[in-house]
Coordinates of N, CA and C in Angstrom, one line a residue:
M1 N 17.9 14.0 4.4 CA 17.0 12.9 4.9 C 17.1 11.7 4.0
T2 N 17.2 10.5 4.6 CA 17.3 9.3 3.7 C 15.9 8.9 3.2
A3 N 15.9 8.3 2.1 CA 14.7 7.9 1.4 C 14.0 6.8 2.3
P4 N 12.7 6.8 2.4 CA 12.1 5.7 3.2 C 12.2 4.4 2.6
K5 N 12.2 3.3 3.4 CA 12.2 2.0 2.9 C 10.7 1.7 2.4
I6 N 10.7 1.1 1.3 CA 9.4 0.9 0.6 C 9.2 -0.6 0.2
F7 N 8.0 -1.1 0.4 CA 7.7 -2.5 0.0 C 6.2 -2.5 -0.4
G8 N 5.9 -3.2 -1.5 CA 4.6 -3.2 -2.1 C 3.9 -4.5 -1.9
I9 N 2.6 -4.4 -2.0 CA 1.7 -5.6 -2.1 C 0.9 -5.4 -3.3
A10 N 1.1 -6.4 -4.3 CA 0.4 -6.3 -5.5 C -0.5 -7.5 -5.7
G11 N -1.5 -7.4 -6.5 CA -2.4 -8.5 -6.8 C -3.7 -7.9 -7.4
W12 N -4.5 -8.9 -7.9 CA -5.7 -8.5 -8.6 C -6.8 -8.2 -7.6
K13 N -7.9 -7.7 -8.0 CA -9.0 -7.4 -7.1 C -9.4 -8.6 -6.3
N14 N -9.7 -8.5 -5.1 CA -10.1 -9.6 -4.2 C -9.0 -10.7 -4.0
S15 N -7.7 -10.2 -4.1 CA -6.6 -11.2 -3.9 C -6.1 -11.2 -2.5
G16 N -6.6 -10.4 -1.6 CA -6.2 -10.3 -0.2 C -5.2 -9.2 0.1
K17 N -5.0 -8.3 -0.8 CA -4.0 -7.2 -0.6 C -4.3 -6.4 0.7
T18 N -5.6 -5.9 0.8 CA -5.9 -5.0 1.9 C -5.8 -5.8 3.2
G19 N -6.3 -7.0 3.3 CA -6.2 -7.8 4.5 C -4.7 -8.0 4.9
L20 N -3.9 -8.3 4.0 CA -2.5 -8.5 4.2 C -1.8 -7.2 4.7
A21 N -2.2 -6.1 4.0 CA -1.6 -4.8 4.4 C -2.0 -4.4 5.8
V22 N -3.2 -4.6 6.2 CA -3.7 -4.3 7.5 C -3.0 -5.1 8.6
R23 N -2.8 -6.4 8.3 CA -2.1 -7.3 9.2 C -0.7 -6.9 9.4
L24 N 0.0 -6.5 8.2 CA 1.4 -6.1 8.3 C 1.6 -4.8 9.1
V25 N 0.7 -3.9 8.9 CA 0.8 -2.6 9.6 C 0.7 -3.0 11.1
T26 N -0.3 -3.8 11.5 CA -0.5 -4.2 12.9 C 0.8 -4.9 13.4
E27 N 1.4 -5.8 12.7 CA 2.5 -6.5 13.1 C 3.8 -5.6 13.2
F28 N 4.0 -4.8 12.2 CA 5.2 -3.9 12.3 C 5.0 -2.9 13.4
T29 N 3.8 -2.4 13.6 CA 3.6 -1.4 14.7 C 3.8 -2.1 16.0
R30 N 3.4 -3.4 16.2 CA 3.6 -4.1 17.4 C 5.1 -4.3 17.7
R31 N 5.9 -4.4 16.6 CA 7.3 -4.5 16.7 C 8.0 -3.2 17.0
G32 N 7.2 -2.1 17.0 CA 7.8 -0.8 17.4 C 8.2 0.1 16.2
Y33 N 7.8 -0.3 15.0 CA 8.1 0.5 13.8 C 7.1 1.5 13.5
R34 N 7.4 2.6 12.9 CA 6.5 3.6 12.4 C 6.2 3.3 11.0
I35 N 5.0 3.0 10.7 CA 4.6 2.6 9.3 C 3.6 3.6 8.7
S36 N 3.9 3.9 7.4 CA 2.9 4.6 6.6 C 2.5 3.8 5.5
T37 N 1.3 4.1 4.9 CA 0.8 3.3 3.8 C 0.4 4.3 2.7
I38 N 0.5 3.7 1.5 CA -0.1 4.4 0.3 C -1.0 3.4 -0.4
K39 N -2.2 3.7 -0.6 CA -3.2 2.9 -1.3 C -3.6 3.5 -2.6
H40 N -3.4 2.8 -3.7 CA -3.8 3.3 -5.0 C -5.2 2.8 -5.3
A41 N -6.1 3.7 -5.7 CA -7.5 3.4 -6.1 C -7.6 3.6 -7.6
H42 N -8.3 2.6 -8.2 CA -8.6 2.7 -9.6 C -9.9 3.4 -9.9
H43 N -10.4 4.1 -9.0 CA -11.7 4.7 -9.1 C -11.8 6.0 -8.4
D44 N -12.8 6.8 -8.6 CA -13.0 8.0 -7.9 C -13.3 7.6 -6.4
F45 N -12.8 8.4 -5.5 CA -13.2 8.1 -4.1 C -13.4 9.4 -3.4
D46 N -14.0 9.4 -2.2 CA -14.2 10.6 -1.4 C -14.0 10.2 0.1
I47 N -13.3 11.0 0.8 CA -13.1 10.8 2.2 C -13.9 11.8 3.0
D48 N -14.7 12.6 2.3 CA -15.4 13.7 2.9 C -16.9 13.4 2.8
K49 N -17.7 13.9 3.8 CA -19.1 13.7 3.8 C -19.8 14.9 3.1
V50 N -20.7 14.5 2.2 CA -21.5 15.6 1.5 C -22.1 16.5 2.6
G51 N -22.0 17.8 2.4 CA -22.6 18.8 3.3 C -21.6 19.2 4.4
A52 N -20.5 18.5 4.7 CA -19.6 18.9 5.7 C -18.9 20.2 5.3
D53 N -18.4 21.0 6.2 CA -17.8 22.2 5.9 C -16.6 22.0 4.9
S54 N -15.8 21.0 5.1 CA -14.7 20.8 4.2 C -15.1 20.4 2.8
Y55 N -16.2 19.6 2.8 CA -16.8 19.3 1.5 C -17.2 20.5 0.7
R56 N -17.9 21.4 1.5 CA -18.3 22.7 0.9 C -17.2 23.5 0.4
H57 N -16.0 23.5 1.1 CA -14.8 24.2 0.7 C -14.4 23.7 -0.6
R58 N -14.3 22.3 -0.8 CA -13.8 21.7 -2.0 C -14.8 22.0 -3.2
Q59 N -16.1 21.9 -2.9 CA -17.1 22.2 -3.9 C -17.0 23.6 -4.4
A60 N -16.6 24.5 -3.5 CA -16.5 25.9 -3.9 C -15.2 26.2 -4.8
G61 N -14.3 25.2 -4.8 CA -13.2 25.3 -5.7 C -11.8 25.3 -5.1
A62 N -11.8 25.0 -3.8 CA -10.4 25.0 -3.1 C -9.5 24.0 -3.7
H63 N -8.3 24.4 -3.9 CA -7.3 23.5 -4.5 C -6.9 22.4 -3.4
E64 N -6.6 22.8 -2.2 CA -6.4 21.9 -1.1 C -7.2 22.3 0.1
V65 N -7.8 21.3 0.8 CA -8.5 21.5 2.0 C -7.9 20.7 3.1
T66 N -7.6 21.3 4.2 CA -7.0 20.6 5.3 C -7.9 20.6 6.5
I67 N -8.2 19.5 7.0 CA -9.1 19.3 8.2 C -8.1 18.9 9.4
V68 N -8.2 19.7 10.5 CA -7.3 19.4 11.6 C -8.1 19.3 12.9
S69 N -7.8 18.2 13.7 CA -8.4 18.1 15.0 C -7.4 17.7 16.0
G70 N -7.7 17.5 17.2 CA -6.8 17.1 18.2 C -6.3 15.6 18.0
T71 N -6.9 14.9 17.1 CA -6.5 13.5 17.0 C -5.9 13.2 15.6
R72 N -6.2 14.0 14.6 CA -5.6 13.7 13.2 C -5.8 14.9 12.3
Y73 N -5.1 14.8 11.2 CA -5.4 15.8 10.1 C -5.4 15.2 8.8
A74 N -6.1 15.7 7.9 CA -6.1 15.2 6.5 C -6.1 16.4 5.5
I75 N -5.3 16.1 4.5 CA -5.2 17.1 3.4 C -5.8 16.5 2.2
M76 N -6.8 17.2 1.7 CA -7.4 16.7 0.4 C -7.0 17.6 -0.7
H77 N -6.5 17.0 -1.7 CA -5.9 17.8 -2.8 C -6.8 17.5 -4.1
E78 N -7.4 18.5 -4.6 CA -8.3 18.3 -5.8 C -7.4 18.4 -7.0
L79 N -7.5 17.4 -7.9 CA -6.7 17.5 -9.1 C -7.3 18.4 -10.2
R80 N -8.6 18.6 -10.1 CA -9.4 19.5 -11.0 C -8.9 19.3 -12.5
G81 N -8.8 18.1 -12.9 CA -8.5 17.8 -14.3 C -7.0 17.6 -14.5
A82 N -6.1 17.9 -13.6 CA -4.7 17.7 -13.7 C -4.4 16.2 -13.7
P83 N -3.3 15.7 -14.2 CA -3.0 14.3 -14.2 C -2.8 13.8 -12.8
E84 N -3.0 12.5 -12.6 CA -2.7 11.9 -11.3 C -1.2 12.1 -11.0
P85 N -0.9 12.5 -9.7 CA 0.5 12.7 -9.4 C 1.3 11.4 -9.5
A86 N 2.6 11.6 -9.8 CA 3.5 10.5 -9.9 C 3.7 9.8 -8.5
F87 N 4.0 8.6 -8.5 CA 4.2 7.8 -7.3 C 5.3 8.5 -6.4
E88 N 6.4 9.0 -7.0 CA 7.4 9.7 -6.2 C 6.9 11.0 -5.5
E89 N 6.0 11.7 -6.2 CA 5.4 12.9 -5.6 C 4.6 12.6 -4.4
I90 N 3.9 11.5 -4.4 CA 3.1 11.1 -3.2 C 4.0 10.7 -2.1
L91 N 5.0 9.9 -2.4 CA 6.0 9.4 -1.5 C 6.7 10.6 -0.8
A92 N 7.0 11.6 -1.5 CA 7.7 12.8 -1.0 C 6.8 13.6 0.0
R93 N 5.5 13.4 0.0 CA 4.6 14.2 0.9 C 4.5 13.5 2.2
L94 N 4.9 12.3 2.4 CA 4.8 11.5 3.6 C 5.8 12.0 4.7
A95 N 5.4 12.0 5.9 CA 6.3 12.3 7.0 C 7.3 11.1 7.2
P96 N 8.5 11.4 7.8 CA 9.5 10.3 7.9 C 8.9 9.1 8.7
C97 N 9.3 8.0 8.3 CA 8.8 6.7 8.9 C 9.8 5.6 8.7
D98 N 9.6 4.5 9.3 CA 10.5 3.3 9.1 C 10.3 2.6 7.8
L99 N 9.0 2.5 7.4 CA 8.6 1.7 6.3 C 7.3 2.2 5.7
V100 N 7.3 2.3 4.4 CA 6.0 2.6 3.7 C 5.6 1.4 2.9
L101 N 4.4 0.9 3.3 CA 3.8 -0.2 2.6 C 2.9 0.4 1.5
I102 N 3.0 -0.2 0.3 CA 2.3 0.3 -0.8 C 1.3 -0.8 -1.2
E103 N 0.0 -0.4 -1.3 CA -1.0 -1.3 -1.8 C -1.5 -0.9 -3.1
G104 N -1.3 -1.7 -4.1 CA -1.7 -1.3 -5.5 C -0.4 -0.9 -6.2
Y105 N -0.5 0.1 -7.1 CA 0.7 0.5 -7.8 C 1.5 -0.6 -8.3
K106 N 0.8 -1.6 -8.9 CA 1.5 -2.9 -9.3 C 2.5 -2.7 -10.4
R107 N 2.5 -1.5 -11.0 CA 3.5 -1.3 -12.1 C 4.8 -0.6 -11.6
E108 N 4.8 -0.1 -10.4 CA 6.0 0.6 -9.9 C 7.2 -0.3 -9.7
P109 N 8.4 0.1 -10.0 CA 9.6 -0.7 -9.8 C 10.1 -0.7 -8.4
I110 N 9.3 -1.3 -7.5 CA 9.6 -1.4 -6.1 C 9.5 -2.9 -5.7
P111 N 10.3 -3.3 -4.7 CA 10.1 -4.7 -4.2 C 8.7 -4.9 -3.7
K112 N 8.1 -6.1 -4.1 CA 6.7 -6.3 -3.7 C 6.5 -7.8 -3.6
I113 N 5.4 -8.1 -2.8 CA 4.9 -9.5 -2.7 C 3.6 -9.5 -3.4
E114 N 3.4 -10.6 -4.1 CA 2.1 -10.8 -4.8 C 1.1 -11.6 -4.0
A115 N 0.0 -11.0 -3.7 CA -1.1 -11.7 -3.0 C -2.0 -12.4 -4.0
R116 N -2.3 -13.7 -3.6 CA -3.1 -14.5 -4.5 C -4.2 -15.2 -3.6
R117 N -5.4 -15.2 -4.1 CA -6.5 -15.9 -3.4 C -7.3 -16.6 -4.5
L118 N -7.9 -17.8 -4.2 CA -8.7 -18.5 -5.1 C -9.9 -17.7 -5.5
E119 N -10.4 -16.8 -4.6 CA -11.6 -16.0 -4.9 C -11.3 -14.7 -5.8
A120 N -10.0 -14.5 -6.1 CA -9.6 -13.3 -6.8 C -10.4 -13.1 -8.2
A121 N -10.6 -11.9 -8.5 CA -11.3 -11.6 -9.8 C -10.6 -12.1 -11.0
N122 N -9.2 -12.1 -10.9 CA -8.4 -12.5 -12.0 C -7.3 -13.4 -11.3
R123 N -7.1 -14.6 -11.9 CA -6.1 -15.5 -11.2 C -4.8 -15.6 -12.0
E124 N -4.7 -14.7 -13.0 CA -3.4 -14.8 -13.8 C -2.3 -14.2 -12.9
P125 N -1.2 -15.0 -12.8 CA -0.1 -14.6 -12.0 C 0.6 -13.4 -12.5
L126 N 1.0 -12.5 -11.6 CA 1.7 -11.2 -11.9 C 3.2 -11.5 -12.0
A127 N 3.7 -12.4 -11.1 CA 5.1 -12.6 -10.9 C 5.9 -12.9 -12.2
P128 N 5.4 -13.7 -13.1 CA 6.2 -14.1 -14.2 C 6.6 -12.8 -15.1
S129 N 5.8 -11.8 -15.1 CA 6.0 -10.6 -15.9 C 6.5 -9.4 -15.1
D130 N 6.7 -9.6 -13.8 CA 7.2 -8.4 -13.0 C 8.4 -8.9 -12.2
P131 N 9.6 -8.4 -12.6 CA 10.8 -8.8 -12.0 C 11.0 -8.2 -10.6
H132 N 10.1 -7.3 -10.2 CA 10.1 -6.6 -8.8 C 9.4 -7.5 -7.8
I133 N 8.6 -8.4 -8.2 CA 7.9 -9.3 -7.3 C 8.9 -10.3 -6.8
C134 N 9.1 -10.3 -5.4 CA 10.2 -11.1 -4.9 C 9.7 -12.2 -4.0
A135 N 8.3 -12.3 -3.9 CA 7.7 -13.4 -3.1 C 6.2 -13.5 -3.5
I136 N 5.6 -14.6 -3.1 CA 4.2 -14.8 -3.3 C 3.5 -15.2 -2.0
A137 N 2.4 -14.6 -1.7 CA 1.6 -15.0 -0.5 C 0.2 -15.5 -1.0
A138 N -0.1 -16.7 -0.8 CA -1.3 -17.3 -1.4 C -2.1 -18.1 -0.4
D139 N -3.4 -18.3 -0.7 CA -4.2 -19.2 0.2 C -4.4 -20.5 -0.5
H140 N -3.5 -20.9 -1.4 CA -3.5 -22.2 -2.1 C -2.1 -22.5 -2.5
A141 N -1.9 -23.7 -3.0 CA -0.6 -24.2 -3.4 C -0.2 -23.5 -4.7
V142 N 1.1 -23.1 -4.7 CA 1.6 -22.4 -5.9 C 2.8 -23.2 -6.4
M143 N 2.7 -23.5 -7.7 CA 3.8 -24.2 -8.4 C 4.4 -23.4 -9.4
D144 N 5.4 -23.9 -10.1 CA 6.0 -23.2 -11.2 C 6.7 -21.9 -10.9
T145 N 7.3 -21.8 -9.7 CA 8.0 -20.5 -9.4 C 9.2 -20.9 -8.5
F146 N 10.3 -20.0 -8.6 CA 11.4 -20.2 -7.8 C 11.4 -19.1 -6.6
L147 N 10.3 -18.3 -6.6 CA 10.2 -17.3 -5.6 C 9.8 -17.9 -4.2
P148 N 10.1 -17.2 -3.1 CA 9.6 -17.7 -1.8 C 8.1 -17.6 -1.8
I149 N 7.5 -18.6 -1.2 CA 6.0 -18.7 -1.1 C 5.6 -18.7 0.3
F150 N 4.6 -17.9 0.7 CA 4.1 -17.8 2.1 C 2.6 -18.1 2.1
D151 N 2.2 -18.6 3.2 CA 0.7 -18.7 3.4 C 0.2 -17.2 3.5
L152 N -0.8 -16.9 2.9 CA -1.4 -15.5 2.9 C -1.6 -15.0 4.3
D153 N -1.9 -15.9 5.3 CA -2.2 -15.6 6.6 C -1.0 -15.6 7.6
D154 N 0.2 -16.0 7.1 CA 1.4 -16.1 7.9 C 2.1 -14.7 8.0
T155 N 1.4 -13.8 8.7 CA 1.8 -12.4 8.8 C 3.2 -12.3 9.3
G156 N 3.5 -13.0 10.4 CA 4.8 -12.9 11.0 C 6.0 -13.2 10.1
A157 N 5.8 -14.3 9.3 CA 6.9 -14.7 8.4 C 7.0 -13.7 7.2
I158 N 5.9 -13.2 6.8 CA 5.9 -12.2 5.7 C 6.5 -11.0 6.2
A159 N 6.2 -10.5 7.4 CA 6.9 -9.3 8.0 C 8.4 -9.5 8.1
D160 N 8.8 -10.7 8.5 CA 10.2 -11.0 8.7 C 10.9 -10.9 7.3
F161 N 10.2 -11.4 6.3 CA 10.8 -11.4 4.9 C 10.9 -10.0 4.4
I162 N 9.9 -9.2 4.6 CA 9.9 -7.8 4.2 C 11.0 -7.0 4.9
A163 N 11.1 -7.2 6.2 CA 12.1 -6.5 7.0 C 13.5 -6.9 6.5
A164 N 13.8 -8.2 6.2 CA 15.1 -8.6 5.6 C 15.3 -8.0 4.2
T165 N 14.2 -8.0 3.4 CA 14.4 -7.5 2.0 C 14.7 -6.1 1.9
V166 N 14.1 -5.2 2.8 CA 14.3 -3.8 2.7 C 15.4 -3.3 3.7
G167 N 15.9 -4.2 4.5 CA 17.0 -3.9 5.4 C 16.5 -3.1 6.6
L168 N 15.3 -3.4 7.1 CA 14.7 -2.7 8.3 C 15.5 -3.2 9.5
E169 N 16.1 -2.3 10.2 CA 16.9 -2.7 11.4 C 16.0 -3.0 12.6
E170 N 16.4 -4.0 13.3 CA 15.6 -4.4 14.5 C 15.6 -3.3 15.5
I171 N 14.5 -3.1 16.2 CA 14.3 -2.1 17.2 C 14.6 -2.8 18.5
R172 N 15.5 -2.2 19.3 CA 15.9 -2.8 20.6 C 15.0 -2.3 21.7

């Protein structure tokens, strides 16, 4: 099996990463592509409700808990003190798809676009120190760069750029 095409969205907190990721998933899906996403969180998170059967299974010490219904399934893997899995390990667990959009993981050596908003928690540009950033999407004018610059809300143009960058073939 061929490795999936991967493209990242990097940026500081409140830079517009999630909004851009959601719009891109919608756009690529509308174009007929199968898209998967990986979101890196810098904090503890839970997708399970306290008291639910699956929550109780995890609390009892299960290593992995899988919840399956007629509409979706989820596998929760408890690290129980083990180190966070490598990016490649997570990628390997995904089902085949046309494109994997990565939100976060700003240090991974993958092609990515930097999201910038005036309201961001940190406004220091990432691009000058990351050779894997190949474009910038911003809600304000950006100077001092040779990289392509997109309006943060120009989802169609950004999707076209990503498709060209990763070599995503057109669906007929």
